[in-house]
Short mmCIF file of C-alpha atoms in Angstrom, two decimals:
data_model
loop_
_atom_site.label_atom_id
_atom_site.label_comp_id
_atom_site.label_asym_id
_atom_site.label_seq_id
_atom_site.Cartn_x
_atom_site.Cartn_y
_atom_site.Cartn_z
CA UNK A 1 122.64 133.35 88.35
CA UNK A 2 119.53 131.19 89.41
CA UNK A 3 118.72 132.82 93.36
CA UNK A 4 116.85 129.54 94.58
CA UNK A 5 118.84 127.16 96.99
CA UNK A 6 117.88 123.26 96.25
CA UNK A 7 115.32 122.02 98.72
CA UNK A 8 117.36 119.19 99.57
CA UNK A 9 120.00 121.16 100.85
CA UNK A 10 119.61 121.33 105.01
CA UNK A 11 121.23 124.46 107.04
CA UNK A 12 121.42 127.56 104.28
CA UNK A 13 120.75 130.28 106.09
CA UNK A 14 123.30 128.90 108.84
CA UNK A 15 125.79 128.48 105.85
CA UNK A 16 125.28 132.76 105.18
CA UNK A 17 125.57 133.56 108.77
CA UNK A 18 128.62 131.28 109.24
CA UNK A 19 130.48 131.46 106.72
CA UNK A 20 129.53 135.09 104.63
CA UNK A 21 130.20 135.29 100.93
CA UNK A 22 131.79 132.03 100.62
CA UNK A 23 128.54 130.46 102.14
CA UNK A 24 126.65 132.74 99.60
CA UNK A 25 128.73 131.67 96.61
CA UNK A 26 128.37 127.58 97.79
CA UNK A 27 124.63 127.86 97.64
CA UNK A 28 124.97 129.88 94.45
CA UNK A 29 127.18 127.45 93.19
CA UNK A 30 124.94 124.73 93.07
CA UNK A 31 123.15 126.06 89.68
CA UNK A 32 126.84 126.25 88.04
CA UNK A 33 128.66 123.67 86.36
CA UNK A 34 131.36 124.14 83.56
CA UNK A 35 130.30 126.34 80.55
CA UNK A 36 133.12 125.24 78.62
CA UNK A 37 133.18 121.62 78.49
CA UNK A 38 128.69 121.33 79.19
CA UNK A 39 128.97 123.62 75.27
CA UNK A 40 131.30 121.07 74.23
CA UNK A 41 129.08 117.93 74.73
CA UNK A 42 126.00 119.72 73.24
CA UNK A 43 127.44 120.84 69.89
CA UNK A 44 127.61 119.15 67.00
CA UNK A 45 130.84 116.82 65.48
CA UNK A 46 129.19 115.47 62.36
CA UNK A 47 130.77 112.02 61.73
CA UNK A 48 132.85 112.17 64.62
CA UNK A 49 132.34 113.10 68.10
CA UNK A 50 133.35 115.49 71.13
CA UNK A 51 135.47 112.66 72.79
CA UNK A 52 137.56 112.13 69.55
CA UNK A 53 137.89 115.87 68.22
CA UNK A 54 139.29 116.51 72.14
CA UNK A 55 141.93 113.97 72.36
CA UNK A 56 143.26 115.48 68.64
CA UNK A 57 143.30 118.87 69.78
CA UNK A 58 145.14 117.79 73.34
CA UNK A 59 147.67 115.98 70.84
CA UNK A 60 147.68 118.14 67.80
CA UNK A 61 146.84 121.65 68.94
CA UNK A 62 143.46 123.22 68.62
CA UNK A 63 145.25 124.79 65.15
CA UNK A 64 145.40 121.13 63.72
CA UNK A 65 141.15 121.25 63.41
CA UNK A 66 140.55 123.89 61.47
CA UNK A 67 136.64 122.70 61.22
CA UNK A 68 136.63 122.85 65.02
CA UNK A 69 133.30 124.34 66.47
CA UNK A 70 133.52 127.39 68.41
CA UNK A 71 132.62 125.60 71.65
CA UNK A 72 136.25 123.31 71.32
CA UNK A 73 138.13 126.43 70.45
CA UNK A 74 136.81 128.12 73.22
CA UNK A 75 137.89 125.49 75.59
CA UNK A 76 141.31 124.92 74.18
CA UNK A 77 141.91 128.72 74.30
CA UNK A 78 141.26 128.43 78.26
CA UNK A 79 143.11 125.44 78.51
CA UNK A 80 146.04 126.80 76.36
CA UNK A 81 146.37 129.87 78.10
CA UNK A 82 148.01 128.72 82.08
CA UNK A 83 147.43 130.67 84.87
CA UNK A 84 150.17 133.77 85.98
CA UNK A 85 150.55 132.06 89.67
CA UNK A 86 151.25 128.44 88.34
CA UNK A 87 155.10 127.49 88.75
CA UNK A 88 155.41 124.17 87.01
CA UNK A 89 158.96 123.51 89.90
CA UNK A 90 156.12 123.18 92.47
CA UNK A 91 154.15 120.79 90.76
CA UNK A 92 157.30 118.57 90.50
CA UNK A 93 158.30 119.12 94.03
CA UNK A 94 154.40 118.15 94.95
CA UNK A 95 154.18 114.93 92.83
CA UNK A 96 157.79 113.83 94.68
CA UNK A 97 156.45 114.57 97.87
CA UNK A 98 153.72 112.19 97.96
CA UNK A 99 155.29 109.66 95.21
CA UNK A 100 157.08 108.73 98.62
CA UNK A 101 154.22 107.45 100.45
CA UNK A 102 152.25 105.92 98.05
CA UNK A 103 150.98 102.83 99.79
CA UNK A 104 149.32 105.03 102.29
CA UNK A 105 147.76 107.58 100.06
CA UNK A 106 146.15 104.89 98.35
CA UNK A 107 144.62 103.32 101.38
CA UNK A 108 143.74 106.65 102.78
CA UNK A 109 141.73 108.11 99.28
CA UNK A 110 139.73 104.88 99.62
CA UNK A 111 139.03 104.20 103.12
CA UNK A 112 138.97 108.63 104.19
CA UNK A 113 138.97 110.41 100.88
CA UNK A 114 135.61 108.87 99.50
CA UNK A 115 133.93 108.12 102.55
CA UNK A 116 133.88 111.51 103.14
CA UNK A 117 132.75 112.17 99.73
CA UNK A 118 129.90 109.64 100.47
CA UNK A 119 128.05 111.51 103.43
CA UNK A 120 125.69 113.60 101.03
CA UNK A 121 123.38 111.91 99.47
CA UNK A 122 122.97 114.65 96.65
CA UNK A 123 126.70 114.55 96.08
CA UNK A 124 126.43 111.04 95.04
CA UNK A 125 123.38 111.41 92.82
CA UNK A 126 125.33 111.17 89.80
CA UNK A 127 127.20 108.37 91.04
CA UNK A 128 124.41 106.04 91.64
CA UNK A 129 122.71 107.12 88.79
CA UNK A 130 124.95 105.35 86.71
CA UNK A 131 125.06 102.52 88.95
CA UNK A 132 129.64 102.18 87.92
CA UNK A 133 130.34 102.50 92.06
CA UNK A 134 128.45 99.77 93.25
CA UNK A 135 128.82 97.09 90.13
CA UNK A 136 132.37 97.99 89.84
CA UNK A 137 133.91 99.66 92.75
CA UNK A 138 137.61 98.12 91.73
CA UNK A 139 137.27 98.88 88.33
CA UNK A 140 136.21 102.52 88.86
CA UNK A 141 138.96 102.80 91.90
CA UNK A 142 141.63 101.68 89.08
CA UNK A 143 140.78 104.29 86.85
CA UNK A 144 140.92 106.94 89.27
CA UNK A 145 144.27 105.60 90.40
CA UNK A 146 145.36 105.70 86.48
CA UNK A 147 144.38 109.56 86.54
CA UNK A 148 146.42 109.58 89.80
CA UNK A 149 149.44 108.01 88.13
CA UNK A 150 149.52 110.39 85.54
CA UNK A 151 148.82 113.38 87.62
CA UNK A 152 151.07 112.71 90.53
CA UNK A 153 154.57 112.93 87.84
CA UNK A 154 157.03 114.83 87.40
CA UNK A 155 155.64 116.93 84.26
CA UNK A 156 152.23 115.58 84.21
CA UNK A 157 150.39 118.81 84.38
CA UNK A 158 151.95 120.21 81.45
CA UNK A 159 150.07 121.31 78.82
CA UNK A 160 151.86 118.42 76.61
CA UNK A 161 151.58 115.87 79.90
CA UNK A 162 149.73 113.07 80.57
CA UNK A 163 148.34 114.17 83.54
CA UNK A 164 146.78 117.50 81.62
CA UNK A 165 145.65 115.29 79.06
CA UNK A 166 143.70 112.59 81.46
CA UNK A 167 142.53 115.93 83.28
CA UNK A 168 140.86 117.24 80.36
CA UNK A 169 139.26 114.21 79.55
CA UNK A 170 137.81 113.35 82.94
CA UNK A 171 136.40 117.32 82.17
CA UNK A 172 134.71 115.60 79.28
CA UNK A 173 133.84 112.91 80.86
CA UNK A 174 131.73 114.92 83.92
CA UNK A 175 130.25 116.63 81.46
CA UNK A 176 128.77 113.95 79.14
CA UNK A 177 127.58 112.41 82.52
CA UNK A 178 125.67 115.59 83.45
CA UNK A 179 124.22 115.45 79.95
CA UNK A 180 123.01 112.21 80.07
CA UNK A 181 121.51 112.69 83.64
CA UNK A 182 119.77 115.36 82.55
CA UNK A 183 118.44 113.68 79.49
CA UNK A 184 117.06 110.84 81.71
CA UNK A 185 114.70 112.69 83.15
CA UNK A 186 115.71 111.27 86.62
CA UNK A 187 117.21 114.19 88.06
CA UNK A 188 115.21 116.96 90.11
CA UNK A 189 116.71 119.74 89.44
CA UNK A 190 114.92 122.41 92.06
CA UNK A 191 115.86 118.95 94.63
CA UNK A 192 119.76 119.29 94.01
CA UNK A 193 120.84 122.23 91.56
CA UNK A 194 122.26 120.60 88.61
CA UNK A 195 124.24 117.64 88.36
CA UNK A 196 128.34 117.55 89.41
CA UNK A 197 127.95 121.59 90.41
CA UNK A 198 131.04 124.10 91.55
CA UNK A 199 130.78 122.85 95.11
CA UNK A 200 130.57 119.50 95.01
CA UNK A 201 133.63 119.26 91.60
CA UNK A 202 135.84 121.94 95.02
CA UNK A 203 134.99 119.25 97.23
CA UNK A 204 136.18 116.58 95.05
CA UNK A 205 139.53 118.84 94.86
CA UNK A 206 139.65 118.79 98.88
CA UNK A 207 139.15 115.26 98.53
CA UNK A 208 142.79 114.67 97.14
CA UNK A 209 143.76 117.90 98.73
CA UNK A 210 143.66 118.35 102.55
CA UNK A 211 141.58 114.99 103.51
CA UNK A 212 144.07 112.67 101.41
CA UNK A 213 146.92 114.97 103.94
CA UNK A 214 144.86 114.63 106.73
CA UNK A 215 144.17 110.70 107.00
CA UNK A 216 148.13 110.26 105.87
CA UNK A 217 149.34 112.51 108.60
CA UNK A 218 146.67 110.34 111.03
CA UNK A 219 148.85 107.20 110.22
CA UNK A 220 152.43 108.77 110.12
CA UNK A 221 152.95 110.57 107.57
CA UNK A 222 154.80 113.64 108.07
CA UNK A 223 155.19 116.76 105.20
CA UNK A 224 157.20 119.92 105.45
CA UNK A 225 155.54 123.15 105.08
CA UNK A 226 156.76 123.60 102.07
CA UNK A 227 155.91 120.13 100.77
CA UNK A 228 152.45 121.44 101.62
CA UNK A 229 152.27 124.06 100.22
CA UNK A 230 153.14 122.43 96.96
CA UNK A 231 150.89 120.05 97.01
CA UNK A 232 147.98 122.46 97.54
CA UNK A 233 149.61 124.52 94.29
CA UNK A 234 149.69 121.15 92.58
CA UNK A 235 145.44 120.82 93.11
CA UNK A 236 145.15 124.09 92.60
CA UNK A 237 146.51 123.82 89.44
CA UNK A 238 143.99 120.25 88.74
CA UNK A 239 141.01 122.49 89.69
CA UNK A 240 141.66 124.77 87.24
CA UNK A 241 142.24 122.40 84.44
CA UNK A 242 139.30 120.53 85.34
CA UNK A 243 137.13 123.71 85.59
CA UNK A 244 136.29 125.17 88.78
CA UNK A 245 135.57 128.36 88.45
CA UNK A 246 138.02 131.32 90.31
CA UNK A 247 135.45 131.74 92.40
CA UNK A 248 135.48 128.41 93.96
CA UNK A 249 138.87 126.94 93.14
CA UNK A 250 140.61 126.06 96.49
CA UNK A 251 144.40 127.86 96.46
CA UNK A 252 145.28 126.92 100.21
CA UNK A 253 144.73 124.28 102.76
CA UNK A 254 142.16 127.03 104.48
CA UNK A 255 140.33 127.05 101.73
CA UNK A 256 139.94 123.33 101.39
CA UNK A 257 138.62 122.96 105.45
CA UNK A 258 136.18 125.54 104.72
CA UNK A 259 134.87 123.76 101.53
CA UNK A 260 135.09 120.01 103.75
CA UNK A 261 132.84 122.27 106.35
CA UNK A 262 130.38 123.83 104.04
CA UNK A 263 129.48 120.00 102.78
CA UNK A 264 128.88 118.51 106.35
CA UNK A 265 126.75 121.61 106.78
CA UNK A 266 124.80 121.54 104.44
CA UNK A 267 124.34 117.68 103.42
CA UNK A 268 121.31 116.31 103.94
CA UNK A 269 123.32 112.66 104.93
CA UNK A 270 124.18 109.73 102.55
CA UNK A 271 121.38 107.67 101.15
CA UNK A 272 120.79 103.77 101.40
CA UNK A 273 122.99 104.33 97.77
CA UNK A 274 125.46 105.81 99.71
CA UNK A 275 125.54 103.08 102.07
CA UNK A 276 125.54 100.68 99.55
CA UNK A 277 128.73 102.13 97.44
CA UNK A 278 130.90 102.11 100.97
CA UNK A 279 129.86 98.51 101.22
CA UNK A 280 130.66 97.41 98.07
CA UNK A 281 134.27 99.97 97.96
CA UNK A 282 135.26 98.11 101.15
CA UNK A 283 134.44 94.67 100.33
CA UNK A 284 135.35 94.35 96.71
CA UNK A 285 138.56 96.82 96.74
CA UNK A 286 139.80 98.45 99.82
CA UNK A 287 139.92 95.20 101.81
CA UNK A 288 141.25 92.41 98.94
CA UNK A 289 143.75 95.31 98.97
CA UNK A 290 144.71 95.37 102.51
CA UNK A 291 144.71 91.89 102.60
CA UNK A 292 147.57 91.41 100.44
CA UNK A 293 150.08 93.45 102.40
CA UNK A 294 149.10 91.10 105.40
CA UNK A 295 150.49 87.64 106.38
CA UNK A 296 148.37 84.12 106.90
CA UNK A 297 146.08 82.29 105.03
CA UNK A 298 143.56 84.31 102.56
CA UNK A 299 140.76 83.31 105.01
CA UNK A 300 142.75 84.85 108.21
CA UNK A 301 143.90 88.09 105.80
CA UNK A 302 140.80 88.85 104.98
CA UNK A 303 139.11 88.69 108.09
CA UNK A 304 141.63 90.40 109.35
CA UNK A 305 141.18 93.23 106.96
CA UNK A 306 138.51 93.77 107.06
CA UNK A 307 138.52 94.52 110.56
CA UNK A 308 141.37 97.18 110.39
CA UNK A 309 139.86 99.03 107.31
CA UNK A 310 136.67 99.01 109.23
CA UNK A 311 138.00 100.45 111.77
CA UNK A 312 140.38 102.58 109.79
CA UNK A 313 137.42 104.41 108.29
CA UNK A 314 136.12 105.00 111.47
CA UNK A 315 138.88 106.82 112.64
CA UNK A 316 139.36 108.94 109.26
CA UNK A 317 135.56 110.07 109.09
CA UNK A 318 134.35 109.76 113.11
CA UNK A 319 131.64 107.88 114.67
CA UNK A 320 128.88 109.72 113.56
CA UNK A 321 129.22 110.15 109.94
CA UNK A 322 130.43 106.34 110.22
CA UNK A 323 127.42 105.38 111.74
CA UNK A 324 124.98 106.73 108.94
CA UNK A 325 127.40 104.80 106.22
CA UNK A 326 126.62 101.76 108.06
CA UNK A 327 130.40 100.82 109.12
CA UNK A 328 130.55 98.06 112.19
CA UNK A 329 132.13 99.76 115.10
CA UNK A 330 135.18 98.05 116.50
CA UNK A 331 137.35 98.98 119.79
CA UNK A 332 140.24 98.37 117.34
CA UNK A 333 139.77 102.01 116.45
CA UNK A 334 140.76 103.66 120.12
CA UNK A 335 144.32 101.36 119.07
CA UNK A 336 144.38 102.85 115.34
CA UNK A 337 144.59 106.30 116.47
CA UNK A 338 147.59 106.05 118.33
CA UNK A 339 149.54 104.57 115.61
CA UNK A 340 150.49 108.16 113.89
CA UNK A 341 153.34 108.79 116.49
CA UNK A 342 154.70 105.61 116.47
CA UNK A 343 154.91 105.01 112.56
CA UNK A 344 155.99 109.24 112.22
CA UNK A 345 159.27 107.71 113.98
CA UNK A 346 159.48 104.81 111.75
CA UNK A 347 159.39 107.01 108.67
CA UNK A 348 161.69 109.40 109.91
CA UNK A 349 164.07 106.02 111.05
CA UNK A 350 163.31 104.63 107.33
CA UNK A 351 164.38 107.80 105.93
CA UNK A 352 167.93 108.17 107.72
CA UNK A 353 168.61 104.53 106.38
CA UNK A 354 167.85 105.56 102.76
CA UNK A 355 169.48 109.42 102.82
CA UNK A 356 169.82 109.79 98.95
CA UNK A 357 166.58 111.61 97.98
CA UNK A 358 166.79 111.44 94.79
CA UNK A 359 167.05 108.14 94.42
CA UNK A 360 164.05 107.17 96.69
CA UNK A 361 162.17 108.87 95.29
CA UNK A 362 162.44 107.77 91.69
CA UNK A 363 162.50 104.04 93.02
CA UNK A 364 158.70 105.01 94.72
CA UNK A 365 157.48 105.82 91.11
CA UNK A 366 158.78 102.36 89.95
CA UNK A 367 156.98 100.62 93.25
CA UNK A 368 153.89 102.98 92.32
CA UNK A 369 153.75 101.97 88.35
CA UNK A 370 154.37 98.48 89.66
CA UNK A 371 151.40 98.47 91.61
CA UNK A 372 149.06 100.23 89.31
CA UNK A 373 150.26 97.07 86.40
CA UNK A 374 149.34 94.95 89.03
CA UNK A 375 145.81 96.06 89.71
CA UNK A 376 144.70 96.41 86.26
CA UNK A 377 145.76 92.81 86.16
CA UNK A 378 144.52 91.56 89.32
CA UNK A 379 141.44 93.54 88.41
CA UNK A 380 140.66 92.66 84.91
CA UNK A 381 140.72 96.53 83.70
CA UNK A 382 142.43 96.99 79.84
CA UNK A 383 141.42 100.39 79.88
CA UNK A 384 142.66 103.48 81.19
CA UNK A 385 139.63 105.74 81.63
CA UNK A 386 135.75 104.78 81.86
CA UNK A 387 135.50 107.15 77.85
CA UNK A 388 137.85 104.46 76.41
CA UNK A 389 135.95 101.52 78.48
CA UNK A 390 134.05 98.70 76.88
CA UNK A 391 130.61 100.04 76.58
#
């Protein structure tokens, strides 16, 4: 294991007296990124190619490629072989849970989830390296939703589900863009560690995990413990799939604050790239979004919107980190904050009108699959993934 700690990272030695082994093993985890699928990319296919001979072997078995390389057998035989702890029940009970308040997870990964993501500048390296965040914020947002759609289902995560299979290939997917980074010659590796590292894929996982919870709970949302603890098994389960290492994988909501600590800590802040992606997310998805839940004319809406997303980020990631992404401040915000109470009582109202569970809840995957049809519409996108995108 390479010893060195990237320059660009501020507050090490803070991160080892804080926070121990785990601070050890961040800093550490820099030089790491996934074995498995990085072997993949490099080897050789002949004719065909790593992308292809993946999506067989997620179809057809590993067994159905009996010229497989080594490297794809050796991936498949992790894949293939799930974890002792994982209990498929809570995976379903997980995907229910927050099928149910889709609308505001999707606002919330936008305007909390990736601004949060967007405060270190080396975490978004890779990002505005390939340049896909800030000329196509809606187009990139749909495709993450489309992974979403297929994850968040009953089933999805099952080794013959289309949420394993979109999991995998997102995998592939960080790993070809490492690869190509690398080739470029752009990347400084003693700056940052390598490209898409341990940390920053956990982070990612707290992303969807405890800071998607979070900013719904902020605006009403309200989960039983055992809901929770589902949906942490459920992200679990997506970290391990898309290969964090044991070491690093986030089991529990603890573990996901301490990884959300460990990048404040040590982030050196977002860059004018950073800055730039939050502008673009806001203006050309997050807000045309928001606008069409509101009433008026389209001038009024989205004036309108942009206001309350403005000041709904604020509240989700605080002043400060808010301030270096360059988002207006608004006294809207001290009004925002004191909406969770109000709309927890609405929900719980909404739910004692609509008692049959069941039923809900399979109507909020229809609303959900709905919405996703509409956006790849709206949104021009005829692919589901960027692998299978025009090039």
């Amino acid at each position: 294991m390479n010893r060195r700690i990237p320059s660009a990272l501020v507050n090490a030695d803070l991160a080892v007296r804080r926070y121990g082994d785990l601070g050890t093993r961040w800093l550490h985890g820099m030089w790491e990124a996934d074995p498995l699928a990085d072997a993949v990319v490099a080897d050789e296919f002949g004719a065909s190619s790593a992308t292809v001979e993946v999506r067989k072997a997620l179809v057809d078995g590993i067994d159905a490629l009996p010229d497989a390389p080594e490297s794809l057998r050796a991936l498949f035989a992790f894949l293939d072989d799930e974890p002792e702890w994982l209990d498929h029940s809570r995976l379903d009970n997980a995907a229910d849970a927050l099928i149910r308040h889709t609308p505001v997870m999707g606002m919330v990964l936008g305007a909390a989830s990736l601004l949060r993501g967007a405060a270190s500048e080396i975490a978004g390296k890779p990002l505005a390296l390939t340049g896909r965040y800030v000329s196509q914020p809606a187009v990139r947002s749909v495709e993450v939703g489309e992974w979403l759609r297929h994850v968040i289902a009953r089933g999805g995560m099952r080794r013959e589900g289309a949420g394993f299979a979109f999991t995998v290939r997102v995998r592939l997917i960080h790993a070809h863009v490492r690869r190509g980074i690398v080739a470029s010659g752009l990347w400084d590796e003693d700056a940052w560690g390598v490209p898409i590292p341990q940390p920053y894929m956990a982070f990612t996982i707290a992303e969807f995990g405890h800071i998607c919870v979070e900013a719904m709970q902020t605006l009403g949302v309200r989960f039983t413990d055992t809901e929770l603890d589902d949906i942490y098994h459920l992200w679990r389960y997506v970290g391990h799939v898309i290969g964090m290492s044991d070491e690093l994988n986030l089991c529990k909501e603890a573990d996901h604050v301490l990884v959300e600590e460990l990048y404040r800590l040590t982030s050196p802040g977002p860059s004018q790239d950073d800055r730039d992606f939050v502008a673009a997310l806001t203006d050309h998805y997050l807000v045309p979004e928001l606008a069409n839940l509101l009433p008026g004319n389209e001038r009024v809406r989205k004036a309108l919107a942009l206001r309350v997303m403005q000041s709904l980020q604020r509240v989700f990631v605080g002043d400060a980190e808010a301030d270096a992404l360059g988002i207006p401040d608004s006294p809207l915000k001290h009004v925002l904050r004191r909406v969770g109470p109000a709309l927890a009582v609405l929900n719980r109202i909404q739910e004692g009108r609509y008692p049959d569970r069941a039923r809900s809840t399979l109507r909020a995957y229809k609303v959900r699959d709905v919405a996703m049809d509409r956006m790849r519409v709206d949104y021009r996108v005829e692919h589901d993934l960027v692998d299978a995108a025009p090039r």
